[in-house]
């Protein structure tokens, strides 16, 4: 099996920039990734995109967006799924010897519609939607369950919020959000919805970062059939990816977990075995290399976030100059599916 | 490593499947597929679902509920490339198998467009909101533009479209899964209602619901199973804007350069030269005229000879046999249609196509077309793992 190496990366996070259409944002971000890779578009024979019609606001939206991502006259496929799934598929293609260079691109523009309202249309129309169930509503339930079953001191919670905001303030572009007052979550624990585009180049040509392991798993469709305080799919996906990479969670130098809120991120940390149940929030704030990017507070719009987390993991690994990094991506219907990707510094 | 198709399952295709929810339809196809492969669900390593525009079914990510019921914790991926979603799902599943990450992969396509108040109205929303939707551009008018271009450039006439339709409907009468089993002649077709000139009703696809499942395995898992080896694949994407596809060196709007390039890649991998080297061709074309665009791209004829080839292809003894299943004109569940092309090809080379079996079929080619002929796929299967 051929090894897939990461070349260039790029992330664009902004809000309602009227100077740029969605296709322009995608084109600019892919151009930056190519520049970061010191490559040109002709170096790539394939593109894997992650985006969603209902987020883009147009049926079969990839008709207009895929060419902007570099797909013209290339082998291109679009997953209506999280960006980390696109990375997993691209990795498989390179490993199979089917691609000598693959662009992976994911996006979502939250400023154009209510992404959370869109998420609600994935839920059962008879038993869920009348109750206003959306991805954010389920996240709020998780937080409520946390408070009912676990201890969390005000100090620890305050520290976690402060640390998360501090890390998010380092984000390169501004993100705005009008979310507030969503009990039991405080504003700083919520995602900062934004216009997000992420791009990454992958190829069999050796570089300083290799994809060392990939894991994917799923859970039942109905949120009520899943435990609220665990992401079992992430546990399995993480185990698979780490096992393939020949490392363990505690040997990771850098971790970037995808979660809609602070509590989702903490549950993800626990589900990966990085913290004991109930200790995830404290662990997140205490470890500067876990969601160093600020996570969803630095800008959030599905289905781009898994690729954003992976790009952040790669960048963090490059800054550290060695070791292993993990990036995760959560799928729709309140993280029914999970993808985990382990990167290894190879030089 | 050559992946192989060892199981196929389909539901009958109907305008609406009353009394069956999406998960039930999908599970029927999957159970039939697993039974065909003599394999259990626990042996499957991952599932790739094909689901085209969410708006057709009125729910986001319908695959999450239906595939989720089958997945039992396995990896699930959803592909959406419009009409090519089904073939893209199969290619994605094959990619995972080729990489060694999965040994057994399930590709499933599910369509519930009978739930839409107006499929045509929904398909209008794939077009540009400022320059195209008000025309009004739809999949039918988009196809009619191409048909008129074929007629003016290459001399096709109304009779060609009608004869192609008659052949496809003749084939479909022997396919129990097909939505339509029309017994029509050329006069019937030309007398049918005009949808958008020059496309008549019987030259167009129906709006169909149903599900199709295909099981792909690596070589080690074939064993004694009847296999359709995936010998060549190709997938190419074009620009969106039709105006940019008229006068360019790559080929015009009706020359389908993406299909030609996809076919060239597939032929090369399979050790073939043109579609004349296969026994069966399943062309993903919802309209007679759309099928004609594929002939030159697949190397079946030169563009100028398209009209004569079209007529010849409708003869009962023509080889390769085109659309022995009846093709999309007899059943077009959008999300599954391109996967059905591959499934039908697989059944042909496995000798399991039933009443519409082409005698002695060893090689078969399936095309996929998506968007406004923007996305093209070609998949070649054979009963032979290697060419000796």
XYZ file of C-alpha atoms in Angstrom, chain A residues 70 86 105 108 113 119 171-172 220 242 257 324:
12
model
C -10.045 22.452 -9.266
C -13.376 13.352 2.027
C -11.684 20.500 -0.224
C -19.879 25.594 4.253
C -28.736 30.540 6.023
C -29.456 20.293 10.331
C -7.821 32.435 14.489
C -6.719 34.253 11.341
C -27.659 4.394 15.302
C -4.364 4.783 16.195
C -11.365 17.099 17.841
C 1.786 12.121 15.885
